[in-house]
GROMACS .gro file of N, CA and C in nm:
model
  372
    1UNK      N    1   1.344  -3.322   1.937
    1UNK     CA    2   1.382  -3.204   1.847
    1UNK      C    3   1.266  -3.087   1.817
    2UNK      N    4   1.294  -3.022   1.829
    2UNK     CA    5   1.161  -2.876   1.777
    2UNK      C    6   1.172  -2.824   1.673
    3UNK      N    7   1.025  -2.814   1.632
    3UNK     CA    8   1.028  -2.759   1.480
    3UNK      C    9   0.951  -2.654   1.450
    4UNK      N   10   1.003  -2.524   1.422
    4UNK     CA   11   0.903  -2.422   1.433
    4UNK      C   12   0.867  -2.378   1.317
    5UNK      N   13   0.756  -2.353   1.239
    5UNK     CA   14   0.678  -2.328   1.113
    5UNK      C   15   0.622  -2.216   1.129
    6UNK      N   16   0.713  -2.072   1.026
    6UNK     CA   17   0.586  -1.960   1.025
    6UNK      C   18   0.510  -1.952   0.920
    7UNK      N   19   0.412  -1.888   0.921
    7UNK     CA   20   0.285  -1.867   0.831
    7UNK      C   21   0.231  -1.727   0.835
    8UNK      N   22   0.168  -1.654   0.718
    8UNK     CA   23   0.085  -1.550   0.732
    8UNK      C   24   0.161  -1.466   0.659
    9UNK      N   25   0.317  -1.455   0.605
    9UNK     CA   26   0.347  -1.344   0.542
    9UNK      C   27   0.287  -1.314   0.423
   10UNK      N   28   0.267  -1.154   0.389
   10UNK     CA   29   0.224  -1.145   0.269
   10UNK      C   30   0.262  -0.981   0.251
   11UNK      N   31   0.218  -0.964   0.095
   11UNK     CA   32   0.227  -0.793   0.038
   11UNK      C   33   0.132  -0.726   0.131
   12UNK      N   34   0.153  -0.663   0.166
   12UNK     CA   35   0.029  -0.574   0.255
   12UNK      C   36   0.041  -0.393   0.222
   13UNK      N   37  -0.040  -0.346   0.193
   13UNK     CA   38  -0.028  -0.188   0.180
   13UNK      C   39  -0.017  -0.118   0.327
   14UNK      N   40   0.062  -0.027   0.330
   14UNK     CA   41   0.046   0.066   0.463
   14UNK      C   42  -0.048   0.064   0.497
   15UNK      N   43  -0.055   0.075   0.646
   15UNK     CA   44  -0.198   0.090   0.742
   15UNK      C   45  -0.259  -0.052   0.745
   16UNK      N   46  -0.246  -0.160   0.674
   16UNK     CA   47  -0.288  -0.299   0.690
   16UNK      C   48  -0.267  -0.376   0.817
   17UNK      N   49  -0.279  -0.483   0.813
   17UNK     CA   50  -0.302  -0.558   0.928
   17UNK      C   51  -0.261  -0.692   0.851
   18UNK      N   52  -0.184  -0.753   0.931
   18UNK     CA   53  -0.159  -0.890   0.910
   18UNK      C   54  -0.144  -1.007   1.059
   19UNK      N   55  -0.160  -1.114   1.033
   19UNK     CA   56  -0.154  -1.189   1.183
   19UNK      C   57  -0.057  -1.317   1.119
   20UNK      N   58   0.034  -1.303   1.193
   20UNK     CA   59   0.134  -1.416   1.138
   20UNK      C   60   0.105  -1.528   1.263
   21UNK      N   61   0.155  -1.671   1.200
   21UNK     CA   62   0.134  -1.782   1.303
   21UNK      C   63   0.242  -1.878   1.295
   22UNK      N   64   0.287  -1.931   1.420
   22UNK     CA   65   0.415  -2.032   1.416
   22UNK      C   66   0.365  -2.147   1.472
   23UNK      N   67   0.358  -2.262   1.414
   23UNK     CA   68   0.331  -2.332   1.473
   23UNK      C   69   0.444  -2.465   1.526
   24UNK      N   70   0.423  -2.510   1.649
   24UNK     CA   71   0.536  -2.581   1.709
   24UNK      C   72   0.531  -2.726   1.712
   25UNK      N   73   0.621  -2.808   1.668
   25UNK     CA   74   0.614  -2.928   1.676
   25UNK      C   75   0.728  -2.954   1.824
   26UNK      N   76   0.628  -2.977   1.930
   26UNK     CA   77   0.714  -3.009   2.071
   26UNK      C   78   0.612  -3.079   2.153
   27UNK      N   79   0.650  -3.145   2.256
   27UNK     CA   80   0.560  -3.200   2.350
   27UNK      C   81   0.520  -3.115   2.421
   28UNK      N   82   0.556  -3.014   2.479
   28UNK     CA   83   0.486  -2.920   2.598
   28UNK      C   84   0.512  -2.806   2.544
   29UNK      N   85   0.417  -2.742   2.457
   29UNK     CA   86   0.470  -2.602   2.401
   29UNK      C   87   0.469  -2.513   2.516
   30UNK      N   88   0.380  -2.521   2.635
   30UNK     CA   89   0.379  -2.422   2.742
   30UNK      C   90   0.498  -2.411   2.820
   31UNK      N   91   0.593  -2.476   2.783
   31UNK     CA   92   0.708  -2.495   2.858
   31UNK      C   93   0.810  -2.419   2.787
   32UNK      N   94   0.774  -2.342   2.698
   32UNK     CA   95   0.868  -2.266   2.591
   32UNK      C   96   0.861  -2.101   2.613
   33UNK      N   97   0.962  -2.029   2.647
   33UNK     CA   98   0.922  -1.877   2.631
   33UNK      C   99   0.969  -1.858   2.444
   34UNK      N  100   0.855  -1.791   2.418
   34UNK     CA  101   0.871  -1.770   2.245
   34UNK      C  102   0.892  -1.611   2.212
   35UNK      N  103   0.928  -1.610   2.094
   35UNK     CA  104   0.991  -1.475   2.053
   35UNK      C  105   0.956  -1.452   1.923
   36UNK      N  106   0.908  -1.335   1.852
   36UNK     CA  107   0.908  -1.317   1.740
   36UNK      C  108   1.003  -1.200   1.702
   37UNK      N  109   1.111  -1.196   1.627
   37UNK     CA  110   1.253  -1.143   1.547
   37UNK      C  111   1.210  -1.106   1.417
   38UNK      N  112   1.282  -1.024   1.376
   38UNK     CA  113   1.260  -0.981   1.243
   38UNK      C  114   1.409  -0.960   1.146
   39UNK      N  115   1.406  -0.936   1.047
   39UNK     CA  116   1.543  -0.920   0.971
   39UNK      C  117   1.526  -0.867   0.845
   40UNK      N  118   1.565  -0.697   0.823
   40UNK     CA  119   1.553  -0.639   0.677
   40UNK      C  120   1.683  -0.670   0.631
   41UNK      N  121   1.624  -0.635   0.464
   41UNK     CA  122   1.780  -0.672   0.384
   41UNK      C  123   1.929  -0.577   0.478
   42UNK      N  124   2.036  -0.647   0.463
   42UNK     CA  125   2.145  -0.571   0.496
   42UNK      C  126   2.132  -0.509   0.634
   43UNK      N  127   2.051  -0.580   0.736
   43UNK     CA  128   2.015  -0.531   0.860
   43UNK      C  129   2.047  -0.668   0.955
   44UNK      N  130   2.060  -0.643   1.088
   44UNK     CA  131   2.079  -0.744   1.138
   44UNK      C  132   1.934  -0.811   1.232
   45UNK      N  133   1.940  -0.929   1.267
   45UNK     CA  134   1.779  -0.992   1.315
   45UNK      C  135   1.748  -0.879   1.432
   46UNK      N  136   1.651  -0.829   1.445
   46UNK     CA  137   1.600  -0.768   1.578
   46UNK      C  138   1.506  -0.792   1.608
   47UNK      N  139   1.490  -0.799   1.743
   47UNK     CA  140   1.386  -0.822   1.835
   47UNK      C  141   1.282  -0.734   1.798
   48UNK      N  142   1.130  -0.826   1.792
   48UNK     CA  143   0.999  -0.759   1.801
   48UNK      C  144   0.918  -0.752   1.922
   49UNK      N  145   0.880  -0.889   1.945
   49UNK     CA  146   0.809  -0.892   2.052
   49UNK      C  147   0.850  -1.059   2.160
   50UNK      N  148   0.826  -1.045   2.256
   50UNK     CA  149   0.824  -1.198   2.323
   50UNK      C  150   0.738  -1.232   2.459
   51UNK      N  151   0.731  -1.350   2.485
   51UNK     CA  152   0.625  -1.361   2.550
   51UNK      C  153   0.686  -1.485   2.670
   52UNK      N  154   0.693  -1.514   2.779
   52UNK     CA  155   0.767  -1.571   2.865
   52UNK      C  156   0.709  -1.743   2.871
   53UNK      N  157   0.757  -1.817   2.895
   53UNK     CA  158   0.710  -1.952   2.904
   53UNK      C  159   0.583  -1.981   3.000
   54UNK      N  160   0.570  -1.902   3.102
   54UNK     CA  161   0.445  -1.880   3.206
   54UNK      C  162   0.348  -1.800   3.120
   55UNK      N  163   0.378  -1.752   2.988
   55UNK     CA  164   0.279  -1.626   2.971
   55UNK      C  165   0.212  -1.504   3.040
   56UNK      N  166   0.249  -1.488   3.179
   56UNK     CA  167   0.243  -1.361   3.212
   56UNK      C  168   0.321  -1.271   3.180
   57UNK      N  169   0.426  -1.224   3.077
   57UNK     CA  170   0.481  -1.116   3.049
   57UNK      C  171   0.523  -1.112   2.916
   58UNK      N  172   0.497  -0.990   2.840
   58UNK     CA  173   0.530  -0.965   2.712
   58UNK      C  174   0.605  -0.850   2.724
   59UNK      N  175   0.682  -0.861   2.601
   59UNK     CA  176   0.756  -0.716   2.571
   59UNK      C  177   0.813  -0.669   2.457
   60UNK      N  178   0.785  -0.571   2.394
   60UNK     CA  179   0.779  -0.541   2.275
   60UNK      C  180   0.889  -0.416   2.244
   61UNK      N  181   0.946  -0.436   2.098
   61UNK     CA  182   1.022  -0.349   2.081
   61UNK      C  183   0.939  -0.185   2.051
   62UNK      N  184   1.025  -0.092   2.087
   62UNK     CA  185   0.929   0.041   2.104
   62UNK      C  186   0.903   0.070   1.931
   63UNK      N  187   0.966   0.006   1.822
   63UNK     CA  188   0.909   0.062   1.688
   63UNK      C  189   0.768  -0.013   1.701
   64UNK      N  190   0.734  -0.120   1.748
   64UNK     CA  191   0.607  -0.205   1.696
   64UNK      C  192   0.489  -0.157   1.856
   65UNK      N  193   0.541  -0.110   1.913
   65UNK     CA  194   0.476  -0.127   2.053
   65UNK      C  195   0.334  -0.035   2.065
   66UNK      N  196   0.238  -0.109   2.046
   66UNK     CA  197   0.116  -0.056   2.070
   66UNK      C  198   0.051  -0.091   1.875
   67UNK      N  199   0.104  -0.127   1.822
   67UNK     CA  200   0.094  -0.169   1.694
   67UNK      C  201   0.106  -0.325   1.701
   68UNK      N  202   0.169  -0.381   1.763
   68UNK     CA  203   0.184  -0.556   1.723
   68UNK      C  204   0.137  -0.622   1.870
   69UNK      N  205   0.076  -0.722   1.841
   69UNK     CA  206   0.049  -0.811   2.005
   69UNK      C  207   0.120  -0.961   1.988
   70UNK      N  208   0.146  -1.004   2.078
   70UNK     CA  209   0.197  -1.137   2.055
   70UNK      C  210   0.089  -1.198   2.165
   71UNK      N  211   0.054  -1.354   2.096
   71UNK     CA  212  -0.002  -1.423   2.187
   71UNK      C  213   0.005  -1.559   2.136
   72UNK      N  214  -0.026  -1.657   2.275
   72UNK     CA  215  -0.015  -1.795   2.210
   72UNK      C  216  -0.137  -1.886   2.266
   73UNK      N  217  -0.128  -1.989   2.178
   73UNK     CA  218  -0.242  -2.083   2.220
   73UNK      C  219  -0.169  -2.181   2.235
   74UNK      N  220  -0.158  -2.261   2.389
   74UNK     CA  221  -0.094  -2.349   2.397
   74UNK      C  222  -0.202  -2.500   2.340
   75UNK      N  223  -0.315  -2.463   2.376
   75UNK     CA  224  -0.394  -2.596   2.318
   75UNK      C  225  -0.350  -2.621   2.175
   76UNK      N  226  -0.319  -2.514   2.087
   76UNK     CA  227  -0.293  -2.553   1.938
   76UNK      C  228  -0.140  -2.559   1.926
   77UNK      N  229  -0.068  -2.542   2.012
   77UNK     CA  230   0.087  -2.514   1.988
   77UNK      C  231   0.148  -2.415   1.903
   78UNK      N  232   0.057  -2.323   1.882
   78UNK     CA  233   0.074  -2.188   1.824
   78UNK      C  234   0.105  -2.055   1.851
   79UNK      N  235   0.178  -2.005   1.830
   79UNK     CA  236   0.238  -1.835   1.854
   79UNK      C  237   0.200  -1.737   1.745
   80UNK      N  238   0.097  -1.648   1.789
   80UNK     CA  239   0.103  -1.534   1.687
   80UNK      C  240   0.178  -1.432   1.703
   81UNK      N  241   0.157  -1.363   1.606
   81UNK     CA  242   0.189  -1.231   1.585
   81UNK      C  243   0.059  -1.132   1.533
   82UNK      N  244   0.016  -1.063   1.610
   82UNK     CA  245  -0.089  -0.934   1.520
   82UNK      C  246  -0.031  -0.848   1.491
   83UNK      N  247  -0.026  -0.798   1.372
   83UNK     CA  248   0.033  -0.665   1.340
   83UNK      C  249  -0.058  -0.583   1.260
   84UNK      N  250  -0.068  -0.469   1.304
   84UNK     CA  251  -0.178  -0.346   1.276
   84UNK      C  252  -0.092  -0.233   1.234
   85UNK      N  253  -0.177  -0.121   1.164
   85UNK     CA  254  -0.115  -0.036   1.107
   85UNK      C  255   0.037  -0.045   1.053
   86UNK      N  256   0.070  -0.125   0.980
   86UNK     CA  257   0.161  -0.164   0.929
   86UNK      C  258   0.215  -0.039   0.834
   87UNK      N  259   0.370  -0.043   0.872
   87UNK     CA  260   0.422   0.064   0.803
   87UNK      C  261   0.525  -0.025   0.663
   88UNK      N  262   0.617   0.079   0.616
   88UNK     CA  263   0.696   0.005   0.480
   88UNK      C  264   0.831  -0.026   0.560
   89UNK      N  265   0.858   0.046   0.678
   89UNK     CA  266   0.980   0.005   0.776
   89UNK      C  267   0.977  -0.154   0.848
   90UNK      N  268   0.845  -0.174   0.840
   90UNK     CA  269   0.819  -0.322   0.905
   90UNK      C  270   0.848  -0.436   0.804
   91UNK      N  271   0.857  -0.393   0.698
   91UNK     CA  272   0.931  -0.480   0.588
   91UNK      C  273   1.052  -0.579   0.651
   92UNK      N  274   0.992  -0.732   0.626
   92UNK     CA  275   1.119  -0.781   0.663
   92UNK      C  276   1.085  -0.945   0.689
   93UNK      N  277   1.176  -1.024   0.692
   93UNK     CA  278   1.157  -1.160   0.679
   93UNK      C  279   1.129  -1.203   0.862
   94UNK      N  280   1.019  -1.258   0.902
   94UNK     CA  281   0.969  -1.246   1.029
   94UNK      C  282   1.028  -1.392   1.095
   95UNK      N  283   1.103  -1.391   1.192
   95UNK     CA  284   1.099  -1.573   1.247
   95UNK      C  285   1.024  -1.552   1.405
   96UNK      N  286   1.023  -1.671   1.408
   96UNK     CA  287   0.976  -1.720   1.559
   96UNK      C  288   1.092  -1.780   1.628
   97UNK      N  289   1.079  -1.790   1.731
   97UNK     CA  290   1.189  -1.806   1.822
   97UNK      C  291   1.154  -1.904   1.917
   98UNK      N  292   1.206  -2.014   1.993
   98UNK     CA  293   1.158  -2.080   2.131
   98UNK      C  294   1.284  -2.114   2.224
   99UNK      N  295   1.316  -2.086   2.358
   99UNK     CA  296   1.373  -2.124   2.411
   99UNK      C  297   1.279  -2.201   2.546
  100UNK      N  298   1.365  -2.326   2.604
  100UNK     CA  299   1.286  -2.389   2.733
  100UNK      C  300   1.294  -2.313   2.820
  101UNK      N  301   1.165  -2.295   2.887
  101UNK     CA  302   1.181  -2.203   3.017
  101UNK      C  303   1.222  -2.064   2.985
  102UNK      N  304   1.189  -2.026   2.888
  102UNK     CA  305   1.254  -1.866   2.836
  102UNK      C  306   1.160  -1.793   2.910
  103UNK      N  307   1.243  -1.675   2.967
  103UNK     CA  308   1.188  -1.566   3.061
  103UNK      C  309   1.175  -1.473   2.958
  104UNK      N  310   1.153  -1.463   2.823
  104UNK     CA  311   1.133  -1.361   2.754
  104UNK      C  312   1.240  -1.269   2.730
  105UNK      N  313   1.380  -1.324   2.672
  105UNK     CA  314   1.457  -1.235   2.661
  105UNK      C  315   1.445  -1.164   2.500
  106UNK      N  316   1.540  -1.067   2.489
  106UNK     CA  317   1.499  -0.993   2.387
  106UNK      C  318   1.680  -1.028   2.289
  107UNK      N  319   1.682  -1.108   2.338
  107UNK     CA  320   1.816  -1.145   2.274
  107UNK      C  321   1.836  -1.273   2.192
  108UNK      N  322   1.861  -1.257   2.043
  108UNK     CA  323   1.888  -1.360   1.987
  108UNK      C  324   1.970  -1.474   2.010
  109UNK      N  325   2.042  -1.474   2.108
  109UNK     CA  326   2.170  -1.581   2.133
  109UNK      C  327   2.067  -1.616   2.240
  110UNK      N  328   1.987  -1.585   2.331
  110UNK     CA  329   1.914  -1.646   2.427
  110UNK      C  330   1.823  -1.756   2.363
  111UNK      N  331   1.807  -1.785   2.225
  111UNK     CA  332   1.673  -1.869   2.165
  111UNK      C  333   1.768  -1.997   2.097
  112UNK      N  334   1.724  -2.095   2.140
  112UNK     CA  335   1.802  -2.185   2.097
  112UNK      C  336   1.739  -2.314   1.936
  113UNK      N  337   1.598  -2.253   1.914
  113UNK     CA  338   1.555  -2.280   1.826
  113UNK      C  339   1.459  -2.190   1.726
  114UNK      N  340   1.463  -2.216   1.587
  114UNK     CA  341   1.417  -2.080   1.520
  114UNK      C  342   1.369  -2.142   1.402
  115UNK      N  343   1.217  -2.064   1.354
  115UNK     CA  344   1.205  -2.123   1.246
  115UNK      C  345   1.262  -2.080   1.081
  116UNK      N  346   1.181  -2.093   0.985
  116UNK     CA  347   1.244  -2.046   0.869
  116UNK      C  348   1.212  -1.894   0.845
  117UNK      N  349   1.145  -1.894   0.867
  117UNK     CA  350   1.082  -1.718   0.844
  117UNK      C  351   0.941  -1.684   0.775
  118UNK      N  352   0.915  -1.624   0.769
  118UNK     CA  353   0.813  -1.567   0.643
  118UNK      C  354   0.813  -1.395   0.612
  119UNK      N  355   0.804  -1.386   0.498
  119UNK     CA  356   0.819  -1.252   0.474
  119UNK      C  357   0.696  -1.160   0.461
  120UNK      N  358   0.749  -1.017   0.506
  120UNK     CA  359   0.617  -0.956   0.539
  120UNK      C  360   0.679  -0.813   0.446
  121UNK      N  361   0.609  -0.806   0.343
  121UNK     CA  362   0.633  -0.656   0.290
  121UNK      C  363   0.518  -0.563   0.289
  122UNK      N  364   0.568  -0.456   0.312
  122UNK     CA  365   0.429  -0.340   0.334
  122UNK      C  366   0.498  -0.225   0.220
  123UNK      N  367   0.391  -0.211   0.138
  123UNK     CA  368   0.411  -0.085   0.033
  123UNK      C  369   0.365   0.023   0.085
  124UNK      N  370   0.432   0.151   0.051
  124UNK     CA  371   0.382   0.244   0.081
  124UNK      C  372   0.277   0.326  -0.053
   0.00000   0.00000   0.00000
């Protein structure tokens, strides 16, 4: 069984920064492709950034490219999302997702395991 727990969400002013964490309860974290997705009120869940299981490739949504950085610490079984220069449109619940041997898909349907989400609110 895979359990993912996100943390780090908060209320922040536009232009500020946050770092989200996703702690994974898995035997071999390095075997999982990982992703960050977000869902704003009234909208569908959307891709933010993903990292393949080898850790060699990262992909970002155009809306966050250059501002957000996804990374992982396999020794700590933790995925991170560093978010800089936050904008009000970044306001959403942020979810981490995991897929065994995932190649870094941008599709929510490609991920088997999800966390409960953490709220990020950016005020203008």
